[in-house]
PDB file of C-alpha atoms in Angstrom:
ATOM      1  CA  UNK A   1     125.371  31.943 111.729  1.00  0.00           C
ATOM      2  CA  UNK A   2     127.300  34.916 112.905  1.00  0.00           C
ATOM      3  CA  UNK A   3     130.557  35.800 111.933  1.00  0.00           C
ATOM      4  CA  UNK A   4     132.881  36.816 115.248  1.00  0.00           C
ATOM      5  CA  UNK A   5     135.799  37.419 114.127  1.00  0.00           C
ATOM      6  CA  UNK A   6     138.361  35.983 110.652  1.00  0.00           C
ATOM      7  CA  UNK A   7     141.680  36.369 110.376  1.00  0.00           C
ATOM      8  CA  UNK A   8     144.457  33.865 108.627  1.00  0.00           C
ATOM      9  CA  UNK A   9     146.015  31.085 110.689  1.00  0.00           C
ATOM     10  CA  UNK A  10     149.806  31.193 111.357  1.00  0.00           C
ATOM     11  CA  UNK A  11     151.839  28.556 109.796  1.00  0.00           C
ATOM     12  CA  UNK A  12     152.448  26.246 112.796  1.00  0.00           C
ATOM     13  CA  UNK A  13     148.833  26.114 113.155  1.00  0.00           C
ATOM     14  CA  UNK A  14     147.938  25.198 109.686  1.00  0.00           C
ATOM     15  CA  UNK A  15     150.956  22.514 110.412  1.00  0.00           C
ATOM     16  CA  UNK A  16     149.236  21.208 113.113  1.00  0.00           C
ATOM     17  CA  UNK A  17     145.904  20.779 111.151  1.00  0.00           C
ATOM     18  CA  UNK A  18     147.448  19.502 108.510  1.00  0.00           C
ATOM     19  CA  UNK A  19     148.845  16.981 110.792  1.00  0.00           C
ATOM     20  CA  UNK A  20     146.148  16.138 112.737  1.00  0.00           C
ATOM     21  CA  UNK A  21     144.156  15.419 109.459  1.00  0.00           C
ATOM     22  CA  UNK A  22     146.656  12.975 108.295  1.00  0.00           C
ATOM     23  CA  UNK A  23     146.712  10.964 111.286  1.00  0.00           C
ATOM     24  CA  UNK A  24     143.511  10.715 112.075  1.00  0.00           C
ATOM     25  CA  UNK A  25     141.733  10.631 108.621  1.00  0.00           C
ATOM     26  CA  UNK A  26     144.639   9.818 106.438  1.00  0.00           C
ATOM     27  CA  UNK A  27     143.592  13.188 104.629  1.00  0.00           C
ATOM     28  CA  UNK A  28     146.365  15.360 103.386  1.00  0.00           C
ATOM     29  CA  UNK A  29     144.988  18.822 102.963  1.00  0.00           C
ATOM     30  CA  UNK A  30     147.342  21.266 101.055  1.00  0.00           C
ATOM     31  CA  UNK A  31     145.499  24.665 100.688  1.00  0.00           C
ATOM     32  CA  UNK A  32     147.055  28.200  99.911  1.00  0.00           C
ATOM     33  CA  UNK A  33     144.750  29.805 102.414  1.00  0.00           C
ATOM     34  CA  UNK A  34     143.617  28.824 105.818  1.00  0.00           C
ATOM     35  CA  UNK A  35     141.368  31.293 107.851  1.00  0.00           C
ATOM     36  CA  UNK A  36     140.028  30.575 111.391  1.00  0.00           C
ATOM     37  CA  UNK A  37     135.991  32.138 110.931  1.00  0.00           C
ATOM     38  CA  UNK A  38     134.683  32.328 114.795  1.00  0.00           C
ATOM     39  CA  UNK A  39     130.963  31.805 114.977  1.00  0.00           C
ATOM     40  CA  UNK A  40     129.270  33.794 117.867  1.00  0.00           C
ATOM     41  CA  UNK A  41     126.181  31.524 117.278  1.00  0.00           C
ATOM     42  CA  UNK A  42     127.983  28.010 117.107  1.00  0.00           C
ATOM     43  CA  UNK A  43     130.091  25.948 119.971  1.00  0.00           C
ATOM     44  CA  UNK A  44     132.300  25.178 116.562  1.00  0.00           C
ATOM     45  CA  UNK A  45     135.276  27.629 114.999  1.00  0.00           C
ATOM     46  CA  UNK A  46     135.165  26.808 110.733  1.00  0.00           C
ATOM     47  CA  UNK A  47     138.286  27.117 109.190  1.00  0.00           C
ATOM     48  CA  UNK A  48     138.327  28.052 105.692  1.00  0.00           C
ATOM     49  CA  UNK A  49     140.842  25.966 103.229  1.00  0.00           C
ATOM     50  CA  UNK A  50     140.915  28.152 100.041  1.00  0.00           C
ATOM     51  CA  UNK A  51     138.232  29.758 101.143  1.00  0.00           C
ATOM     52  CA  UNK A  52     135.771  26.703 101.673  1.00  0.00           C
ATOM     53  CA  UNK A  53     134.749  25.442 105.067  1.00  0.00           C
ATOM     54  CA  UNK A  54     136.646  22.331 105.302  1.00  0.00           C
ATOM     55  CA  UNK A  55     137.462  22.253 108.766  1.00  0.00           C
ATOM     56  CA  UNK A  56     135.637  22.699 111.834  1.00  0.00           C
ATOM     57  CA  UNK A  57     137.193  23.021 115.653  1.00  0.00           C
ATOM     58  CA  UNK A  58     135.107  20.621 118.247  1.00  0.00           C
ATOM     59  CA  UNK A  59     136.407  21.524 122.253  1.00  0.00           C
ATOM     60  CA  UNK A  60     139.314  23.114 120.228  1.00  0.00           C
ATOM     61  CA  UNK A  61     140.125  19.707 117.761  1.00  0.00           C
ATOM     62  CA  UNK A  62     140.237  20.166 114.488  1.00  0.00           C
ATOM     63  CA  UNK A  63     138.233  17.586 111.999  1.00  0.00           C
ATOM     64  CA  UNK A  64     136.760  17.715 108.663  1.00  0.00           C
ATOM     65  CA  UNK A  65     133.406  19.020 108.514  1.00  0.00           C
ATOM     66  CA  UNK A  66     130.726  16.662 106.361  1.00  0.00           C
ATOM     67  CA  UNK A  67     131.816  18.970 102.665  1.00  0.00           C
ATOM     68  CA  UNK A  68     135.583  18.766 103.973  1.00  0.00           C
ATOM     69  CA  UNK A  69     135.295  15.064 104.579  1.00  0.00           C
ATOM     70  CA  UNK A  70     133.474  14.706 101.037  1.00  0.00           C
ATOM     71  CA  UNK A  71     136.246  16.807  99.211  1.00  0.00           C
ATOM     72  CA  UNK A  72     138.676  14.657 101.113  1.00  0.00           C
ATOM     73  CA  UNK A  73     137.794  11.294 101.648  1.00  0.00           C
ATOM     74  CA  UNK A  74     138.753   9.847 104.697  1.00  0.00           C
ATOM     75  CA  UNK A  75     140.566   6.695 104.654  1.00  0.00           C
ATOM     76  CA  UNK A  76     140.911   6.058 108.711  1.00  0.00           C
ATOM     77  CA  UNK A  77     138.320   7.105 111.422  1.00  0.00           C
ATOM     78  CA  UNK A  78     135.324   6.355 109.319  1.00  0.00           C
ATOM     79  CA  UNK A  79     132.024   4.483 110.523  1.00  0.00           C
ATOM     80  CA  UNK A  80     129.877   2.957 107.493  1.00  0.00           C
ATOM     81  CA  UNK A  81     126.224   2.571 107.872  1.00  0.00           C
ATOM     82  CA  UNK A  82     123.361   1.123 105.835  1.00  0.00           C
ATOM     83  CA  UNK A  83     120.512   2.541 103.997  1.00  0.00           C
ATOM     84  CA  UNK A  84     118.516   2.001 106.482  1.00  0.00           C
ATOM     85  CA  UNK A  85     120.356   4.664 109.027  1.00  0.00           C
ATOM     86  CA  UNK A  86     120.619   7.270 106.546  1.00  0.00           C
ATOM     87  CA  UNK A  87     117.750   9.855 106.931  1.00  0.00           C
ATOM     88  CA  UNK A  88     118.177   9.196 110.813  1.00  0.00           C
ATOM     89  CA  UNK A  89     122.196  10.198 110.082  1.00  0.00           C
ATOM     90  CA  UNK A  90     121.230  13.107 107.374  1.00  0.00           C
ATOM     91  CA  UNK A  91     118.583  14.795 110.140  1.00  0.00           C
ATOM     92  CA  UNK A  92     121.410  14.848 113.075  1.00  0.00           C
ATOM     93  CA  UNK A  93     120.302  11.334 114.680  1.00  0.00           C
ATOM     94  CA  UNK A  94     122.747   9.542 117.016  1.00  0.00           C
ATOM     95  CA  UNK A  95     124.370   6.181 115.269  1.00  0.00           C
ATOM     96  CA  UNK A  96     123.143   3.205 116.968  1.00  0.00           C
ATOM     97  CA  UNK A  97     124.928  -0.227 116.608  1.00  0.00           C
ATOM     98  CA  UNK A  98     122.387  -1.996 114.066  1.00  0.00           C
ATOM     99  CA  UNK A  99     122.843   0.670 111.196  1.00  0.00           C
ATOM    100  CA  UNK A 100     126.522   0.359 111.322  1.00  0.00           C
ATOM    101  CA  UNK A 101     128.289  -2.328 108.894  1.00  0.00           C
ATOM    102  CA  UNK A 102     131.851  -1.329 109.322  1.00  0.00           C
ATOM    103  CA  UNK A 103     133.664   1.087 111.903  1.00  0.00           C
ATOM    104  CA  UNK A 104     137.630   1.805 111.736  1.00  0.00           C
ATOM    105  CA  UNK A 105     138.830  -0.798 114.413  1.00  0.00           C
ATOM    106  CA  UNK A 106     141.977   1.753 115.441  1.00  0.00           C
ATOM    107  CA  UNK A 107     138.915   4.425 116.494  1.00  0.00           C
ATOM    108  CA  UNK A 108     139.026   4.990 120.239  1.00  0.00           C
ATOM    109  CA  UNK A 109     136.294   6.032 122.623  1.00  0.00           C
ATOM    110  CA  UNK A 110     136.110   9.712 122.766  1.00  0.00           C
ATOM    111  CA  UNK A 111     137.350  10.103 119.401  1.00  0.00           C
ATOM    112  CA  UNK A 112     135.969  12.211 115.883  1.00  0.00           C
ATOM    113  CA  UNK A 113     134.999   9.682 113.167  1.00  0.00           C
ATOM    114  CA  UNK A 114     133.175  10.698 109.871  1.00  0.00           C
ATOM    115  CA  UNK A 115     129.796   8.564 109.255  1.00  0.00           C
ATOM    116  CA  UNK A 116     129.236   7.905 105.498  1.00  0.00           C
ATOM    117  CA  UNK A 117     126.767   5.816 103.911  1.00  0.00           C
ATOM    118  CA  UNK A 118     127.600   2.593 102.904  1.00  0.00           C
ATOM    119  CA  UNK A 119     126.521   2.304  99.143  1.00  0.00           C
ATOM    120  CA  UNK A 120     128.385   5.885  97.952  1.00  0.00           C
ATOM    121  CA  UNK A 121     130.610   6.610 100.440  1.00  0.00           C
ATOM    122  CA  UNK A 122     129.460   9.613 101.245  1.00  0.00           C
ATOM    123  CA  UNK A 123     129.664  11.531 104.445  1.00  0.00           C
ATOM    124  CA  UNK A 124     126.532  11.809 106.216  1.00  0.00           C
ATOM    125  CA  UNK A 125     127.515  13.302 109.342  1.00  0.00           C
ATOM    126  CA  UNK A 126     130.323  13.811 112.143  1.00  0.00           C
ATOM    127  CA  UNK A 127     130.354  12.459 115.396  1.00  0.00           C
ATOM    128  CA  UNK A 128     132.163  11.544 118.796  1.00  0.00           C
ATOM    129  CA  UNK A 129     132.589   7.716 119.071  1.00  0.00           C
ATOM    130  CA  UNK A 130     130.952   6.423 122.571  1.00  0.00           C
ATOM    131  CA  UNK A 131     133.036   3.426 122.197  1.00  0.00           C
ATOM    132  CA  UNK A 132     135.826   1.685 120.608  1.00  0.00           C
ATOM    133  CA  UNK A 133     135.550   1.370 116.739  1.00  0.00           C
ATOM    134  CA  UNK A 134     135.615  -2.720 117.121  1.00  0.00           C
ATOM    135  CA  UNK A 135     133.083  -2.513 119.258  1.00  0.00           C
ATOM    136  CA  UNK A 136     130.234  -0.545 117.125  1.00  0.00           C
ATOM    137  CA  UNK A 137     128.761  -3.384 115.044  1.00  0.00           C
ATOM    138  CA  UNK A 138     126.186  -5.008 117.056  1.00  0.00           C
ATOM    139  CA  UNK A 139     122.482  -5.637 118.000  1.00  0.00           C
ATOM    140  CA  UNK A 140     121.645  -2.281 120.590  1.00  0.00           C
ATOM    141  CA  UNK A 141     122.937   0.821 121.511  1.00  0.00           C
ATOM    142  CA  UNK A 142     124.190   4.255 120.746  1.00  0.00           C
ATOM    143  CA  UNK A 143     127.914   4.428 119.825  1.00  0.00           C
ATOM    144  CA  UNK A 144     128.621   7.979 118.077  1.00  0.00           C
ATOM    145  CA  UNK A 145     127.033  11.197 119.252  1.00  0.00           C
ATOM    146  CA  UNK A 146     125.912  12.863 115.819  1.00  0.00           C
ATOM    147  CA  UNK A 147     127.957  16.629 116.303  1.00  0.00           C
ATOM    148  CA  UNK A 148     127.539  17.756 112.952  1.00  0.00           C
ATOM    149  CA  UNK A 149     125.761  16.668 109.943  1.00  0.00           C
ATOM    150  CA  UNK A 150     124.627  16.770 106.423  1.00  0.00           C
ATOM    151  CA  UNK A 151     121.977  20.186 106.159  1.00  0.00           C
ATOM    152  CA  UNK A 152     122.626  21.715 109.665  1.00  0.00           C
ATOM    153  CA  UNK A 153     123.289  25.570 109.856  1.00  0.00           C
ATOM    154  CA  UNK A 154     127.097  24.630 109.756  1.00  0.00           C
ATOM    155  CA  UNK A 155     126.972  22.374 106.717  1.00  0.00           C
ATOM    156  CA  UNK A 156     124.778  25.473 104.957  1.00  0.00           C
ATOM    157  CA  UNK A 157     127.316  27.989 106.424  1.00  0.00           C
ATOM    158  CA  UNK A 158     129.405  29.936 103.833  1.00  0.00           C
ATOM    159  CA  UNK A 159     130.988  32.975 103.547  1.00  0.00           C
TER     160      UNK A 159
END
């Protein structure tokens, strides 16, 4: 991956990650530094907390990426799935409704969620929910578009 262009983010807009973080993962980040890196390779922007990538832009909203969300456990926006969906998950698969156990009911359509595995809690993956959190566990279907996971270029990206 290509570096662009780095330079440090201005207060109000590590305020409004910070915020955004909060609400929708119940993560409170608190770095020193926050630098926007822009990829010329990559449809993402990383933004580096202390120097780690811990946050990634996706159609300009920020969200943890997979080693942010496993610094920072997320407590709201999460999707759980079993052992059985996890080297679909790991290799950038879609989520389809019979690997997931348990899915945040306040997740909307449209929304970022973090996919971790059910037995360690561990984040496999990012995605973009394709439907409302209480309705992911069923029999059929996709219901998060995998955007980012565990291995890919971005998860291997550092600086």
């Amino acid at each position: 991956m290509k570096v662009k262009s780095r330079h440090h983010l201005r207060s109000d807009d590590v305020g409004d990650i910070e915020d955004t973080m909060s609400e929708s993962l119940g993560v409170e980040l608190d770095g020193d530094s926050y630098e926007l890196v822009e990829l010329a390779d990559s449809e993402f922007d990383v933004v580096l907390v202390d120097g780690e990538p811990l946050v990634l832009y996706v159609d300009d909203e920020p969200f943890l990426t997979v080693r942010g969300a496993n610094e920072h456990s997320p407590s709201k926006g999460v999707v759980t799935v079993d052992a059985g969906a996890i080297s679909f998950v790991s290799n950038g698969a879609d989520v389809m409704r019979p690997g997931i156990v348990e899915a945040d009911a306040d997740i909307a359509e449209g929304d970022l969620v973090a996919i971790q595995e059910e037995t360690h809690g561990k984040v496999l993956a990012i995605g973009r929910a394709l439907v409302a959190g209480d309705d992911m566990v069923g029999d059929s279907g996709k219901v998060v578009e995998s955007v980012h996971h565990v291995g890919d270029e971005l998860f291997e990206f550092s600086v």
